PDB file of C-alpha atoms in Angstrom:
ATOM      1  CA  MET A   1      64.536  45.293  40.973  1.00 38.00           C
ATOM      2  CA  PRO A   2      61.027  45.621  42.462  1.00 42.00           C
ATOM      3  CA  LEU A   3      60.890  49.246  41.352  1.00 39.00           C
ATOM      4  CA  ASP A   4      61.664  48.214  37.749  1.00 44.00           C
ATOM      5  CA  CYS A   5      59.034  45.476  37.677  1.00 40.00           C
ATOM      6  CA  ARG A   6      56.097  47.538  38.890  1.00 40.00           C
ATOM      7  CA  PRO A   7      55.757  49.784  35.792  1.00 40.00           C
ATOM      8  CA  LYS A   8      55.884  46.723  33.549  1.00 42.00           C
ATOM      9  CA  LEU A   9      53.034  45.070  35.421  1.00 39.00           C
ATOM     10  CA  ASN A  10      50.932  48.229  35.243  1.00 44.00           C
ATOM     11  CA  CYS A  11      51.505  48.418  31.505  1.00 40.00           C
ATOM     12  CA  ARG A  12      50.308  44.857  30.969  1.00 42.00           C
ATOM     13  CA  ARG A  13      47.190  45.462  33.051  1.00 42.00           C
ATOM     14  CA  LEU A  14      46.488  48.630  31.091  1.00 36.00           C
ATOM     15  CA  CYS A  15      46.791  46.804  27.762  1.00 38.00           C
ATOM     16  CA  SER A  16      44.356  44.141  28.934  1.00 41.00           C
ATOM     17  CA  LEU A  17      41.784  46.742  29.951  1.00 37.00           C
ATOM     18  CA  LEU A  18      42.111  48.517  26.613  1.00 35.00           C
ATOM     19  CA  PHE A  19      41.606  45.241  24.701  1.00 34.00           C
ATOM     20  CA  LEU A  20      38.282  44.290  26.398  1.00 33.00           C
ATOM     21  CA  PRO A  21      36.098  46.733  24.384  1.00 34.00           C
ATOM     22  CA  PHE A  22      37.470  45.283  21.168  1.00 31.00           C
ATOM     23  CA  LEU A  23      36.524  41.798  22.294  1.00 29.00           C
ATOM     24  CA  PHE A  24      33.005  42.966  23.154  1.00 30.00           C
ATOM     25  CA  ILE A  25      32.591  44.644  19.774  1.00 28.00           C
ATOM     26  CA  HIS A  26      33.795  41.500  17.967  1.00 33.00           C
ATOM     27  CA  PHE A  27      31.348  39.170  19.761  1.00 31.00           C
ATOM     28  CA  SER A  28      28.431  41.569  19.284  1.00 33.00           C
ATOM     29  CA  SER A  29      29.177  41.794  15.606  1.00 36.00           C
ATOM     30  CA  THR A  30      29.267  37.988  15.388  1.00 39.00           C
ATOM     31  CA  ALA A  31      25.937  37.695  17.221  1.00 42.00           C
ATOM     32  CA  ALA A  32      24.369  40.287  14.912  1.00 46.00           C
ATOM     33  CA  ASN A  33      25.375  38.247  11.858  1.00 58.00           C
ATOM     34  CA  GLU A  34      24.594  34.849  13.390  1.00 79.00           C
ATOM     35  CA  SER A  35      23.525  32.252  10.851  1.00 87.00           C
ATOM     36  CA  LEU A  36      21.840  28.851  11.056  1.00 93.00           C
ATOM     37  CA  LEU A  37      23.096  25.853   9.132  1.00 92.00           C
ATOM     38  CA  LEU A  38      20.595  23.262   7.885  1.00 94.00           C
ATOM     39  CA  THR A  39      21.104  20.102   5.891  1.00 91.00           C
ATOM     40  CA  GLY A  40      18.732  19.105   3.111  1.00 92.00           C
ATOM     41  CA  LYS A  41      18.365  17.476  -0.243  1.00 91.00           C
ATOM     42  CA  VAL A  42      17.329  18.555  -3.697  1.00 91.00           C
ATOM     43  CA  SER A  43      13.814  17.320  -4.315  1.00 89.00           C
ATOM     44  CA  SER A  44      11.079  17.808  -6.863  1.00 89.00           C
ATOM     45  CA  VAL A  45       7.532  19.069  -6.471  1.00 86.00           C
ATOM     46  CA  LYS A  46       6.466  16.215  -8.754  1.00 90.00           C
ATOM     47  CA  SER A  47       7.671  12.723  -7.877  1.00 91.00           C
ATOM     48  CA  GLN A  48       6.647   9.069  -7.928  1.00 94.00           C
ATOM     49  CA  SER A  49       6.911   6.834  -4.865  1.00 94.00           C
ATOM     50  CA  PHE A  50       7.470   3.084  -5.041  1.00 96.00           C
ATOM     51  CA  MET A  51       5.803   1.156  -2.212  1.00 95.00           C
ATOM     52  CA  VAL A  52       5.793  -2.550  -1.391  1.00 95.00           C
ATOM     53  CA  PRO A  53       2.438  -3.608  -2.899  1.00 92.00           C
ATOM     54  CA  LYS A  54      -0.331  -5.631  -1.256  1.00 88.00           C
ATOM     55  CA  ALA A  55      -0.173  -8.712  -3.446  1.00 83.00           C
ATOM     56  CA  GLY A  56      -1.439 -12.109  -2.340  1.00 75.00           C
ATOM     57  CA  ASP A  57      -1.522 -13.173   1.302  1.00 79.00           C
ATOM     58  CA  ALA A  58       2.037 -12.181   2.263  1.00 85.00           C
ATOM     59  CA  TRP A  59       2.628  -9.146   4.491  1.00 89.00           C
ATOM     60  CA  ARG A  60       6.197  -8.492   3.325  1.00 92.00           C
ATOM     61  CA  TYR A  61       8.263  -9.143   0.205  1.00 94.00           C
ATOM     62  CA  GLN A  62      11.935  -9.409  -0.649  1.00 95.00           C
ATOM     63  CA  ILE A  63      13.487  -6.954  -3.104  1.00 96.00           C
ATOM     64  CA  GLN A  64      14.752  -9.099  -5.984  1.00 95.00           C
ATOM     65  CA  TRP A  65      16.124  -6.351  -8.245  1.00 96.00           C
ATOM     66  CA  MET A  66      16.427  -2.553  -8.303  1.00 96.00           C
ATOM     67  CA  MET A  67      17.674  -0.160 -10.935  1.00 96.00           C
ATOM     68  CA  PRO A  68      21.030   1.351  -9.843  1.00 96.00           C
ATOM     69  CA  GLU A  69      20.516   4.433  -7.705  1.00 93.00           C
ATOM     70  CA  GLY A  70      20.900   7.706  -9.549  1.00 89.00           C
ATOM     71  CA  GLU A  71      20.256   6.165 -12.963  1.00 92.00           C
ATOM     72  CA  ILE A  72      17.681   8.055 -15.031  1.00 92.00           C
ATOM     73  CA  ALA A  73      14.492   6.038 -15.546  1.00 95.00           C
ATOM     74  CA  GLU A  74      12.247   6.565 -18.546  1.00 94.00           C
ATOM     75  CA  PRO A  75       8.424   6.249 -18.413  1.00 95.00           C
ATOM     76  CA  GLY A  76       7.396   2.591 -18.654  1.00 95.00           C
ATOM     77  CA  GLN A  77      10.803   1.294 -17.582  1.00 96.00           C
ATOM     78  CA  VAL A  78      10.991  -1.338 -14.812  1.00 96.00           C
ATOM     79  CA  VAL A  79      12.720   0.045 -11.704  1.00 96.00           C
ATOM     80  CA  VAL A  80      11.916  -2.422  -8.891  1.00 97.00           C
ATOM     81  CA  ILE A  81      11.050  -6.145  -8.886  1.00 96.00           C
ATOM     82  CA  PHE A  82       9.983  -8.057  -5.771  1.00 95.00           C
ATOM     83  CA  ASP A  83      10.390 -11.807  -5.263  1.00 94.00           C
ATOM     84  CA  LYS A  84       7.407 -13.692  -6.740  1.00 92.00           C
ATOM     85  CA  THR A  85       8.079 -17.200  -5.385  1.00 90.00           C
ATOM     86  CA  GLN A  86       5.451 -17.059  -2.665  1.00 87.00           C
ATOM     87  CA  ILE A  87       2.712 -15.698  -4.879  1.00 87.00           C
ATOM     88  CA  ASP A  88       3.622 -18.225  -7.615  1.00 89.00           C
ATOM     89  CA  ASN A  89       2.956 -21.014  -5.116  1.00 89.00           C
ATOM     90  CA  GLN A  90      -0.295 -19.352  -4.149  1.00 87.00           C
ATOM     91  CA  ILE A  91      -1.357 -19.183  -7.807  1.00 89.00           C
ATOM     92  CA  GLU A  92      -0.731 -22.921  -8.214  1.00 91.00           C
ATOM     93  CA  GLN A  93      -2.936 -23.635  -5.198  1.00 91.00           C
ATOM     94  CA  LEU A  94      -5.671 -21.300  -6.446  1.00 91.00           C
ATOM     95  CA  GLU A  95      -5.612 -22.862  -9.901  1.00 92.00           C
ATOM     96  CA  ALA A  96      -6.020 -26.310  -8.319  1.00 93.00           C
ATOM     97  CA  SER A  97      -8.826 -24.965  -6.150  1.00 92.00           C
ATOM     98  CA  LEU A  98     -10.615 -23.530  -9.189  1.00 92.00           C
ATOM     99  CA  LEU A  99     -10.337 -26.867 -11.021  1.00 94.00           C
ATOM    100  CA  ARG A 100     -11.696 -28.657  -7.953  1.00 93.00           C
ATOM    101  CA  VAL A 101     -14.639 -26.246  -7.647  1.00 91.00           C
ATOM    102  CA  THR A 102     -15.389 -26.532 -11.372  1.00 92.00           C
ATOM    103  CA  ALA A 103     -15.315 -30.339 -11.251  1.00 93.00           C
ATOM    104  CA  GLN A 104     -17.531 -30.310  -8.164  1.00 90.00           C
ATOM    105  CA  GLU A 105     -19.961 -27.976  -9.905  1.00 88.00           C
ATOM    106  CA  GLN A 106     -20.181 -30.284 -12.917  1.00 91.00           C
ATOM    107  CA  SER A 107     -20.555 -33.418 -10.769  1.00 91.00           C
ATOM    108  CA  THR A 108     -23.203 -31.831  -8.543  1.00 90.00           C
ATOM    109  CA  SER A 109     -25.052 -30.495 -11.560  1.00 90.00           C
ATOM    110  CA  ILE A 110     -25.221 -33.997 -13.072  1.00 93.00           C
ATOM    111  CA  ASP A 111     -26.452 -35.499  -9.778  1.00 91.00           C
ATOM    112  CA  LEU A 112     -29.078 -32.786  -9.386  1.00 90.00           C
ATOM    113  CA  LYS A 113     -30.311 -33.259 -12.936  1.00 92.00           C
ATOM    114  CA  ALA A 114     -30.650 -36.990 -12.283  1.00 93.00           C
ATOM    115  CA  SER A 115     -32.562 -36.287  -9.065  1.00 92.00           C
ATOM    116  CA  VAL A 116     -34.912 -33.916 -10.878  1.00 93.00           C
ATOM    117  CA  LEU A 117     -35.557 -36.453 -13.629  1.00 95.00           C
ATOM    118  CA  GLN A 118     -36.231 -39.151 -11.035  1.00 95.00           C
ATOM    119  CA  ALA A 119     -38.593 -36.856  -9.125  1.00 94.00           C
ATOM    120  CA  LYS A 120     -40.455 -35.968 -12.337  1.00 94.00           C
ATOM    121  CA  PHE A 121     -40.698 -39.657 -13.234  1.00 95.00           C
ATOM    122  CA  ASP A 122     -42.047 -40.505  -9.763  1.00 94.00           C
ATOM    123  CA  LEU A 123     -44.582 -37.699 -10.057  1.00 94.00           C
ATOM    124  CA  LYS A 124     -45.736 -38.935 -13.453  1.00 95.00           C
ATOM    125  CA  GLN A 125     -46.064 -42.438 -12.036  1.00 95.00           C
ATOM    126  CA  LYS A 126     -48.111 -41.184  -9.090  1.00 93.00           C
ATOM    127  CA  GLU A 127     -50.321 -39.179 -11.422  1.00 95.00           C
ATOM    128  CA  THR A 128     -50.966 -42.343 -13.457  1.00 95.00           C
ATOM    129  CA  GLU A 129     -51.762 -44.320 -10.312  1.00 93.00           C
ATOM    130  CA  ARG A 130     -54.035 -41.560  -9.105  1.00 93.00           C
ATOM    131  CA  ASP A 131     -55.862 -41.470 -12.458  1.00 95.00           C
ATOM    132  CA  LYS A 132     -56.338 -45.258 -12.336  1.00 94.00           C
ATOM    133  CA  SER A 133     -57.581 -45.067  -8.752  1.00 93.00           C
ATOM    134  CA  GLN A 134     -59.893 -42.245  -9.789  1.00 94.00           C
ATOM    135  CA  LEU A 135     -61.454 -44.411 -12.526  1.00 94.00           C
ATOM    136  CA  ASP A 136     -61.996 -47.274 -10.039  1.00 90.00           C
ATOM    137  CA  ALA A 137     -63.440 -44.932  -7.446  1.00 91.00           C
ATOM    138  CA  ASP A 138     -65.857 -43.420  -9.991  1.00 93.00           C
ATOM    139  CA  VAL A 139     -67.668 -46.791 -10.400  1.00 92.00           C
ATOM    140  CA  PRO A 140     -71.041 -46.377  -8.623  1.00 92.00           C
ATOM    141  CA  ALA A 141     -71.639 -48.454  -5.509  1.00 87.00           C
ATOM    142  CA  ASP A 142     -74.736 -49.935  -7.177  1.00 86.00           C
ATOM    143  CA  TYR A 143     -72.576 -51.903  -9.650  1.00 87.00           C
ATOM    144  CA  ILE A 144     -69.995 -53.373  -7.292  1.00 88.00           C
ATOM    145  CA  ALA A 145     -69.855 -54.815  -3.855  1.00 90.00           C
ATOM    146  CA  ALA A 146     -69.781 -52.432  -0.923  1.00 90.00           C
ATOM    147  CA  LYS A 147     -66.399 -53.747   0.238  1.00 92.00           C
ATOM    148  CA  GLU A 148     -64.868 -53.250  -3.199  1.00 92.00           C
ATOM    149  CA  TYR A 149     -66.346 -49.743  -3.417  1.00 90.00           C
ATOM    150  CA  ALA A 150     -64.871 -48.851  -0.041  1.00 93.00           C
ATOM    151  CA  GLU A 151     -61.463 -50.254  -1.074  1.00 93.00           C
ATOM    152  CA  ASN A 152     -61.570 -48.157  -4.288  1.00 91.00           C
ATOM    153  CA  GLN A 153     -62.273 -44.997  -2.303  1.00 93.00           C
ATOM    154  CA  PHE A 154     -59.455 -45.804   0.118  1.00 94.00           C
ATOM    155  CA  LYS A 155     -57.007 -46.462  -2.746  1.00 93.00           C
ATOM    156  CA  LEU A 156     -58.006 -43.096  -4.277  1.00 93.00           C
ATOM    157  CA  MET A 157     -57.209 -41.340  -1.017  1.00 95.00           C
ATOM    158  CA  GLN A 158     -53.837 -43.122  -0.876  1.00 94.00           C
ATOM    159  CA  ALA A 159     -53.086 -42.215  -4.513  1.00 93.00           C
ATOM    160  CA  ASN A 160     -53.878 -38.545  -3.888  1.00 94.00           C
ATOM    161  CA  SER A 161     -51.679 -38.581  -0.804  1.00 95.00           C
ATOM    162  CA  GLU A 162     -48.814 -40.188  -2.739  1.00 94.00           C
ATOM    163  CA  LEU A 163     -49.283 -37.663  -5.536  1.00 93.00           C
ATOM    164  CA  ILE A 164     -49.012 -34.756  -3.101  1.00 95.00           C
ATOM    165  CA  LYS A 165     -45.849 -36.308  -1.656  1.00 95.00           C
ATOM    166  CA  ALA A 166     -44.373 -36.678  -5.149  1.00 93.00           C
ATOM    167  CA  GLU A 167     -45.192 -33.067  -6.000  1.00 94.00           C
ATOM    168  CA  GLN A 168     -43.550 -31.934  -2.763  1.00 96.00           C
ATOM    169  CA  ALA A 169     -40.499 -34.106  -3.468  1.00 93.00           C
ATOM    170  CA  LEU A 170     -40.140 -32.584  -6.939  1.00 93.00           C
ATOM    171  CA  LYS A 171     -40.406 -29.080  -5.510  1.00 94.00           C
ATOM    172  CA  GLU A 172     -37.716 -29.837  -2.909  1.00 94.00           C
ATOM    173  CA  VAL A 173     -35.396 -31.293  -5.551  1.00 92.00           C
ATOM    174  CA  LEU A 174     -35.910 -28.226  -7.801  1.00 92.00           C
ATOM    175  CA  ASP A 175     -35.261 -25.875  -4.849  1.00 93.00           C
ATOM    176  CA  LYS A 176     -32.152 -27.840  -3.924  1.00 91.00           C
ATOM    177  CA  GLN A 177     -30.959 -27.702  -7.524  1.00 90.00           C
ATOM    178  CA  SER A 178     -31.463 -23.924  -7.658  1.00 91.00           C
ATOM    179  CA  ALA A 179     -29.734 -23.319  -4.302  1.00 92.00           C
ATOM    180  CA  SER A 180     -26.857 -25.665  -5.122  1.00 90.00           C
ATOM    181  CA  LYS A 181     -26.318 -24.033  -8.507  1.00 89.00           C
ATOM    182  CA  ALA A 182     -26.275 -20.592  -6.889  1.00 91.00           C
ATOM    183  CA  GLN A 183     -23.802 -21.693  -4.187  1.00 92.00           C
ATOM    184  CA  LEU A 184     -21.550 -23.449  -6.688  1.00 90.00           C
ATOM    185  CA  ALA A 185     -21.617 -20.358  -8.892  1.00 90.00           C
ATOM    186  CA  ILE A 186     -20.571 -18.271  -5.887  1.00 93.00           C
ATOM    187  CA  ASP A 187     -17.755 -20.709  -5.050  1.00 92.00           C
ATOM    188  CA  ARG A 188     -16.572 -20.675  -8.659  1.00 91.00           C
ATOM    189  CA  SER A 189     -16.703 -16.866  -8.851  1.00 93.00           C
ATOM    190  CA  ARG A 190     -14.781 -16.589  -5.568  1.00 92.00           C
ATOM    191  CA  ALA A 191     -12.125 -19.007  -6.802  1.00 92.00           C
ATOM    192  CA  GLN A 192     -11.844 -17.120 -10.089  1.00 93.00           C
ATOM    193  CA  LEU A 193     -11.616 -13.776  -8.274  1.00 92.00           C
ATOM    194  CA  GLU A 194      -8.900 -15.001  -5.886  1.00 89.00           C
ATOM    195  CA  LEU A 195      -6.940 -16.412  -8.813  1.00 90.00           C
ATOM    196  CA  GLN A 196      -7.301 -13.181 -10.779  1.00 90.00           C
ATOM    197  CA  GLN A 197      -6.177 -11.143  -7.777  1.00 86.00           C
ATOM    198  CA  ALA A 198      -3.123 -13.364  -7.431  1.00 87.00           C
ATOM    199  CA  LEU A 199      -2.354 -12.988 -11.137  1.00 89.00           C
ATOM    200  CA  ASP A 200      -2.742  -9.224 -10.800  1.00 87.00           C
ATOM    201  CA  GLY A 201      -0.431  -9.421  -7.787  1.00 86.00           C
ATOM    202  CA  ILE A 202       2.276 -10.858 -10.005  1.00 90.00           C
ATOM    203  CA  GLU A 203       2.066  -7.728 -12.125  1.00 90.00           C
ATOM    204  CA  GLN A 204       1.993  -5.492  -9.031  1.00 91.00           C
ATOM    205  CA  LEU A 205       5.301  -6.915  -7.847  1.00 94.00           C
ATOM    206  CA  THR A 206       6.956  -5.311 -10.869  1.00 94.00           C
ATOM    207  CA  LEU A 207       7.094  -1.528 -10.420  1.00 95.00           C
ATOM    208  CA  LYS A 208       7.495   0.736 -13.445  1.00 96.00           C
ATOM    209  CA  ALA A 209       8.335   4.407 -13.847  1.00 96.00           C
ATOM    210  CA  GLU A 210       5.581   6.806 -14.868  1.00 95.00           C
ATOM    211  CA  ILE A 211       7.799   9.884 -15.161  1.00 93.00           C
ATOM    212  CA  LYS A 212      11.391  10.582 -16.142  1.00 92.00           C
ATOM    213  CA  GLY A 213      13.899  11.100 -13.361  1.00 91.00           C
ATOM    214  CA  PRO A 214      16.732   9.621 -11.269  1.00 92.00           C
ATOM    215  CA  LEU A 215      15.887   6.664  -9.018  1.00 94.00           C
ATOM    216  CA  LEU A 216      16.561   7.378  -5.337  1.00 93.00           C
ATOM    217  CA  TYR A 217      16.616   4.601  -2.745  1.00 94.00           C
ATOM    218  CA  SER A 218      14.591   5.199   0.419  1.00 93.00           C
ATOM    219  CA  SER A 219      15.907   4.489   3.906  1.00 90.00           C
ATOM    220  CA  GLU A 220      14.675   2.431   6.810  1.00 88.00           C
ATOM    221  CA  PRO A 221      12.874   4.797   9.202  1.00 79.00           C
ATOM    222  CA  TRP A 222      14.596   3.403  12.321  1.00 79.00           C
ATOM    223  CA  SER A 223      18.200   3.166  11.107  1.00 80.00           C
ATOM    224  CA  ASP A 224      18.483   5.507   8.098  1.00 77.00           C
ATOM    225  CA  LYS A 225      19.995   2.568   6.170  1.00 89.00           C
ATOM    226  CA  LYS A 226      19.061   2.577   2.502  1.00 92.00           C
ATOM    227  CA  TYR A 227      17.076  -0.346   1.158  1.00 95.00           C
ATOM    228  CA  ALA A 228      18.983  -2.727  -1.081  1.00 95.00           C
ATOM    229  CA  VAL A 229      18.472  -5.891  -3.116  1.00 95.00           C
ATOM    230  CA  GLY A 230      17.820  -8.818  -0.773  1.00 95.00           C
ATOM    231  CA  ASP A 231      16.032  -6.780   1.896  1.00 95.00           C
ATOM    232  CA  THR A 232      12.623  -8.061   3.017  1.00 95.00           C
ATOM    233  CA  VAL A 233      10.265  -5.124   3.430  1.00 95.00           C
ATOM    234  CA  GLN A 234       6.798  -4.838   4.929  1.00 94.00           C
ATOM    235  CA  ILE A 235       3.931  -3.951   2.586  1.00 93.00           C
ATOM    236  CA  GLY A 236       3.225  -0.231   2.411  1.00 93.00           C
ATOM    237  CA  ARG A 237       6.854   0.789   2.987  1.00 94.00           C
ATOM    238  CA  GLN A 238       8.437   3.110   0.450  1.00 95.00           C
ATOM    239  CA  VAL A 239      11.579   1.540  -0.989  1.00 96.00           C
ATOM    240  CA  ALA A 240      12.427   4.157  -3.630  1.00 96.00           C
ATOM    241  CA  SER A 241      11.251   7.376  -5.246  1.00 94.00           C
ATOM    242  CA  LEU A 242      11.534   8.963  -8.647  1.00 94.00           C
ATOM    243  CA  PRO A 243      11.606  12.781  -8.619  1.00 92.00           C
ATOM    244  CA  ALA A 244      10.949  14.644 -11.841  1.00 91.00           C
ATOM    245  CA  MET A 245      13.743  16.688 -13.355  1.00 85.00           C
ATOM    246  CA  GLU A 246      11.678  19.880 -13.355  1.00 83.00           C
ATOM    247  CA  GLU A 247      10.132  22.033 -10.577  1.00 85.00           C
ATOM    248  CA  LEU A 248      13.071  21.404  -8.267  1.00 90.00           C
ATOM    249  CA  GLU A 249      13.218  22.540  -4.638  1.00 92.00           C
ATOM    250  CA  VAL A 250      15.330  21.925  -1.552  1.00 94.00           C
ATOM    251  CA  VAL A 251      13.772  20.112   1.391  1.00 94.00           C
ATOM    252  CA  ALA A 252      15.620  20.680   4.672  1.00 95.00           C
ATOM    253  CA  TRP A 253      14.855  19.915   8.320  1.00 93.00           C
ATOM    254  CA  VAL A 254      15.173  22.291  11.272  1.00 94.00           C
ATOM    255  CA  ASN A 255      15.264  21.189  14.897  1.00 93.00           C
ATOM    256  CA  GLU A 256      12.440  22.277  17.192  1.00 93.00           C
ATOM    257  CA  VAL A 257      14.964  24.324  19.177  1.00 93.00           C
ATOM    258  CA  ASP A 258      15.841  26.443  16.126  1.00 92.00           C
ATOM    259  CA  VAL A 259      12.525  26.616  14.264  1.00 92.00           C
ATOM    260  CA  ASP A 260      11.693  30.066  15.672  1.00 92.00           C
ATOM    261  CA  LYS A 261      14.974  31.443  14.331  1.00 92.00           C
ATOM    262  CA  ILE A 262      13.850  31.313  10.694  1.00 93.00           C
ATOM    263  CA  GLU A 263      10.757  32.500   8.848  1.00 92.00           C
ATOM    264  CA  PRO A 264       9.175  32.121   5.385  1.00 93.00           C
ATOM    265  CA  SER A 265      10.399  34.418   2.583  1.00 91.00           C
ATOM    266  CA  SER A 266      13.862  34.621   4.180  1.00 91.00           C
ATOM    267  CA  ARG A 267      16.773  34.454   1.773  1.00 92.00           C
ATOM    268  CA  VAL A 268      19.204  31.562   2.140  1.00 94.00           C
ATOM    269  CA  THR A 269      22.489  30.491   0.626  1.00 92.00           C
ATOM    270  CA  LEU A 270      22.709  27.003  -0.832  1.00 92.00           C
ATOM    271  CA  ARG A 271      25.823  24.922  -1.338  1.00 91.00           C
ATOM    272  CA  LEU A 272      25.911  21.448  -2.888  1.00 90.00           C
ATOM    273  CA  ASP A 273      28.081  18.892  -1.084  1.00 87.00           C
ATOM    274  CA  SER A 274      29.297  17.614  -4.449  1.00 83.00           C
ATOM    275  CA  GLN A 275      30.184  21.133  -5.683  1.00 83.00           C
ATOM    276  CA  SER A 276      31.112  22.918  -2.474  1.00 80.00           C
ATOM    277  CA  ASN A 277      33.087  25.638  -4.269  1.00 83.00           C
ATOM    278  CA  MET A 278      29.921  27.099  -5.806  1.00 82.00           C
ATOM    279  CA  THR A 279      26.918  28.676  -4.070  1.00 85.00           C
ATOM    280  CA  PHE A 280      23.522  29.865  -5.217  1.00 87.00           C
ATOM    281  CA  SER A 281      20.670  31.642  -3.474  1.00 90.00           C
ATOM    282  CA  GLY A 282      17.199  30.501  -2.507  1.00 92.00           C
ATOM    283  CA  GLN A 283      14.191  31.530  -0.462  1.00 93.00           C
ATOM    284  CA  ILE A 284      12.301  29.732   2.303  1.00 94.00           C
ATOM    285  CA  LYS A 285       8.935  28.865   0.794  1.00 94.00           C
ATOM    286  CA  SER A 286       7.281  27.248   3.791  1.00 94.00           C
ATOM    287  CA  ILE A 287       7.982  25.816   7.234  1.00 94.00           C
ATOM    288  CA  GLY A 288       5.981  22.797   8.367  1.00 92.00           C
ATOM    289  CA  ARG A 289       3.500  23.335  11.192  1.00 91.00           C
ATOM    290  CA  GLN A 290       3.566  19.747  12.407  1.00 91.00           C
ATOM    291  CA  ALA A 291       6.756  18.437  14.002  1.00 88.00           C
ATOM    292  CA  GLN A 292       7.946  15.008  12.921  1.00 89.00           C
ATOM    293  CA  LYS A 293      10.125  12.378  14.521  1.00 85.00           C
ATOM    294  CA  GLN A 294      13.218  11.190  12.670  1.00 79.00           C
ATOM    295  CA  ALA A 295      14.053   7.884  14.307  1.00 70.00           C
ATOM    296  CA  ALA A 296      17.599   7.871  12.984  1.00 72.00           C
ATOM    297  CA  TRP A 297      18.266  11.376  14.399  1.00 79.00           C
ATOM    298  CA  GLY A 298      17.373  10.746  18.019  1.00 77.00           C
ATOM    299  CA  ASN A 299      14.350  11.812  20.059  1.00 84.00           C
ATOM    300  CA  SER A 300      14.131  15.431  18.895  1.00 87.00           C
ATOM    301  CA  ASN A 301      11.289  16.831  16.829  1.00 92.00           C
ATOM    302  CA  TRP A 302      11.998  18.263  13.381  1.00 93.00           C
ATOM    303  CA  PHE A 303      10.125  20.644  11.111  1.00 95.00           C
ATOM    304  CA  LYS A 304      10.170  20.368   7.334  1.00 94.00           C
ATOM    305  CA  VAL A 305      11.496  23.426   5.459  1.00 95.00           C
ATOM    306  CA  GLU A 306      10.770  23.852   1.747  1.00 94.00           C
ATOM    307  CA  ILE A 307      13.130  26.158  -0.133  1.00 94.00           C
ATOM    308  CA  SER A 308      12.626  27.445  -3.659  1.00 93.00           C
ATOM    309  CA  PHE A 309      15.520  28.433  -5.878  1.00 91.00           C
ATOM    310  CA  THR A 310      16.371  29.306  -9.446  1.00 82.00           C
ATOM    311  CA  PRO A 311      18.827  26.777 -10.888  1.00 75.00           C
ATOM    312  CA  ASP A 312      22.174  28.189 -11.941  1.00 72.00           C
ATOM    313  CA  GLU A 313      23.352  26.988 -15.351  1.00 75.00           C
ATOM    314  CA  LYS A 314      26.877  26.708 -13.948  1.00 75.00           C
ATOM    315  CA  VAL A 315      25.732  24.321 -11.216  1.00 76.00           C
ATOM    316  CA  LYS A 316      24.661  20.814 -12.148  1.00 78.00           C
ATOM    317  CA  ILE A 317      21.668  19.995  -9.957  1.00 86.00           C
ATOM    318  CA  ILE A 318      19.989  16.573  -9.810  1.00 85.00           C
ATOM    319  CA  PRO A 319      17.299  15.468  -7.337  1.00 88.00           C
ATOM    320  CA  GLY A 320      18.760  13.604  -4.380  1.00 86.00           C
ATOM    321  CA  MET A 321      21.878  15.773  -4.036  1.00 89.00           C
ATOM    322  CA  SER A 322      22.776  16.815  -0.478  1.00 91.00           C
ATOM    323  CA  VAL A 323      22.647  20.548   0.187  1.00 93.00           C
ATOM    324  CA  LEU A 324      24.010  22.742   2.973  1.00 94.00           C
ATOM    325  CA  VAL A 325      21.609  25.615   3.705  1.00 94.00           C
ATOM    326  CA  THR A 326      22.813  28.801   5.396  1.00 93.00           C
ATOM    327  CA  SER A 327      20.061  31.044   6.739  1.00 92.00           C
ATOM    328  CA  GLU A 328      20.344  34.276   8.694  1.00 86.00           C
ATOM    329  CA  VAL A 329      18.816  34.057  12.147  1.00 86.00           C
ATOM    330  CA  LYS A 330      15.665  36.095  12.769  1.00 77.00           C
ATOM    331  CA  LEU A 331      16.340  38.880  15.305  1.00 67.00           C
TER     332      LEU A 331
END
């Protein structure tokens, strides 16, 4: 029995040794044709972004209504509306403030006019008294008693002093009137400006399309969750975008570990997730130079890859579609 088993064992060992070169050739061939898979989306060179506007004093607004995602928007059509309750309340307060400032301006203007008239009347009265004192003082000392002459001269000095005081009082009242009018005009203009800005803010909270294209919801940068009606979003955040239907491209992202494996002008194969049975070709147009963080994808750095392609009439392509990109690895 041992003699019969030995040849069989040698045969198995021999077969294994003969098979190793074939394994080596297979793996080398696979390495030579290694490809890199990237995920991306159909985008457009021309697009419109919809941000939460800076309207009123609030620093974030709630999304009240959004056009259904993927629906084609026409120019001038409303696509996003933010809640206007807070700014409506602000407008009511600003309108009341403007009425209060206007009433104060009118009341102060009446009081100042009365003060000016009173000051002018007092000045006229002092001028009359001065003129009378001047006539008495002009009587020569030879015709009246010395005491009376001295009293007339003293009264003239008093009248001149009172006249100077009245002139100064009128000047102060006129200066006060001018300054008060200027300040009240500033207060009124400020109130009008704040009210106008709030009214403009009402319009800003309604976002309209400027181009034709499908509405795509944006995602929260930290969770990759798409914004929806009812979400409260900080001003400046993009809640949606509207890519044009022409000048389409594919935007993909490559990890920092793999960025050196591809290069511009390389040919790629594109496959839509929604039409996985059909492929079409493209070409890497550019690779971003600045790495970016994608909070929802972990701590790695990612580089933006722009891919140009010629649309195939057999393939229905709309911005926002997910695309699988196959690129040959640079040797």
